[in-house]
XYZ file of C-alpha atoms in Angstrom:
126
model
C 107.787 90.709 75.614
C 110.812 91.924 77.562
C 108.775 90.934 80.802
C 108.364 87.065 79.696
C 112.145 87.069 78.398
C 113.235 87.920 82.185
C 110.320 85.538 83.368
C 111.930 82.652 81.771
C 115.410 83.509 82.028
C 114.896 83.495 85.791
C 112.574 79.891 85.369
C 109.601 82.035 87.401
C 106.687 83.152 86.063
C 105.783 86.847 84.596
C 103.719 89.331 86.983
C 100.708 90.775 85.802
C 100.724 94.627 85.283
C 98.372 97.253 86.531
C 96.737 99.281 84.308
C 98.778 102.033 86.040
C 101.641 100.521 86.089
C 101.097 99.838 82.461
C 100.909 103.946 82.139
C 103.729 104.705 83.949
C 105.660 102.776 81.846
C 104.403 104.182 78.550
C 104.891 107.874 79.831
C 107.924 107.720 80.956
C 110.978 108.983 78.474
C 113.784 105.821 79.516
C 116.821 108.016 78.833
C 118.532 104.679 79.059
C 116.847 103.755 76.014
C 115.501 100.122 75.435
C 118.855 98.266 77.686
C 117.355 100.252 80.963
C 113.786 99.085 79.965
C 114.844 95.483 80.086
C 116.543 96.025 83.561
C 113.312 97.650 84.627
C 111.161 94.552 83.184
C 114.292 92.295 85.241
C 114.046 93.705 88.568
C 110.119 93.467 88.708
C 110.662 89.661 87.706
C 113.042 89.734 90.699
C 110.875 91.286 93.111
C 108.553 88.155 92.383
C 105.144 89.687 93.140
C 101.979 88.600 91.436
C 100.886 91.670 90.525
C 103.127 94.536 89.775
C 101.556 97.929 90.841
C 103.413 101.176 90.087
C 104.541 101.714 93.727
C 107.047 98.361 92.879
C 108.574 100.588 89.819
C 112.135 101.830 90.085
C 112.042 105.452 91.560
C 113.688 106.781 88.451
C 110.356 105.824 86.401
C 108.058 106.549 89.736
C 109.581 109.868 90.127
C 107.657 111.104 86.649
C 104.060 110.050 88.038
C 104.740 111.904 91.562
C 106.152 115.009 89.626
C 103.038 114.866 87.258
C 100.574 115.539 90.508
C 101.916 117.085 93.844
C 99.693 115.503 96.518
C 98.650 118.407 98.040
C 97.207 121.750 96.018
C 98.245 124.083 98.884
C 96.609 127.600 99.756
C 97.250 128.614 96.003
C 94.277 126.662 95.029
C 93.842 125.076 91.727
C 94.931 127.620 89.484
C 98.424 127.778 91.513
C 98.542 123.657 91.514
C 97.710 124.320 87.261
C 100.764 126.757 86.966
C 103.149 124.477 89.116
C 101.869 121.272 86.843
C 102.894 123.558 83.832
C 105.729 124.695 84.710
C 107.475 121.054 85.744
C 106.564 119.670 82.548
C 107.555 122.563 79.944
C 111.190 122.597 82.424
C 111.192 118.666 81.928
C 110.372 119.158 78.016
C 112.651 121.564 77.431
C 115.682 119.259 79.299
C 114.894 116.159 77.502
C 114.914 118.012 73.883
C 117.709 120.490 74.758
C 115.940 123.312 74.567
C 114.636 122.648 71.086
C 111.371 124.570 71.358
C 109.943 122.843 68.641
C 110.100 119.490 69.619
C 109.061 120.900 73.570
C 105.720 122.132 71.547
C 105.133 119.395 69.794
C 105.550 116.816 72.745
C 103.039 118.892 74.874
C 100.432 119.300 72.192
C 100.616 122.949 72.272
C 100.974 125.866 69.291
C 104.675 127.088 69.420
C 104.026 131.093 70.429
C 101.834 129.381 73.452
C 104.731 127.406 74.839
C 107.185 131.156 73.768
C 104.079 132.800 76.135
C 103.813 130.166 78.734
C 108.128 130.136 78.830
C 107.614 134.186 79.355
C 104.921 134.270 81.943
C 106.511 131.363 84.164
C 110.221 133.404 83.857
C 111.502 129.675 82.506
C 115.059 130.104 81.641
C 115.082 128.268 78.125
């Protein structure tokens, strides 16, 4: 929607979305709320591309897939890549819900006491 209302307000024509870039968007928190959503949809109207693939987002909303996934797992193997996947996104849950511990369990899917044992063996401060 937001996408066609820049589209027209700049007289051009919406892109077409990637599936990925479709994802991106979904999973990513916008702190700004809905008013930095519409500057994201306005800036990829801008850019006037054909087809928007994530590489075109904003780095603030990039930054989430490339945290996500490290390119490289490193000489700790998968396990290590695991724990370092882990630990980014219990840090990033706890910042975006203050610390409640709840909430952090509930946006990762996870019982309580296994986000209290995963915050224990990773030493996160929280």
């Amino acid at each position: 929607h937001f996408l066609n209302l820049a589209a027209e307000k700049e007289d051009s024509k919406a892109p077409k979305l990637t599936k990925t870039t479709l994802k991106v968007l979904m999973d990513y928190s916008w702190p700004g709320n809905i008013r930095e959503f519409q500057n994201e949809m306005q800036r990829l109207v801008v850019m006037d591309s054909a087809r928007v693939g994530p590489e075109l987002l904003s780095p603030q909303v990039q930054q989430g897939l490339e945290a996500a996934v490290p390119n490289e797992v490193g000489r700790g193997g998968l396990e290590s890549l695991i724990v370092q996947v882990e630990k980014k996104a219990i840090n990033a849950a706890l910042k975006r819900f203050r610390g409640n511990k709840l909430k952090v369990a509930k946006s990762l899917k996870i019982a309580r006491c296994t986000l209290y044992d995963k915050i224990k063996k990773y030493r996160i401060a929280g």
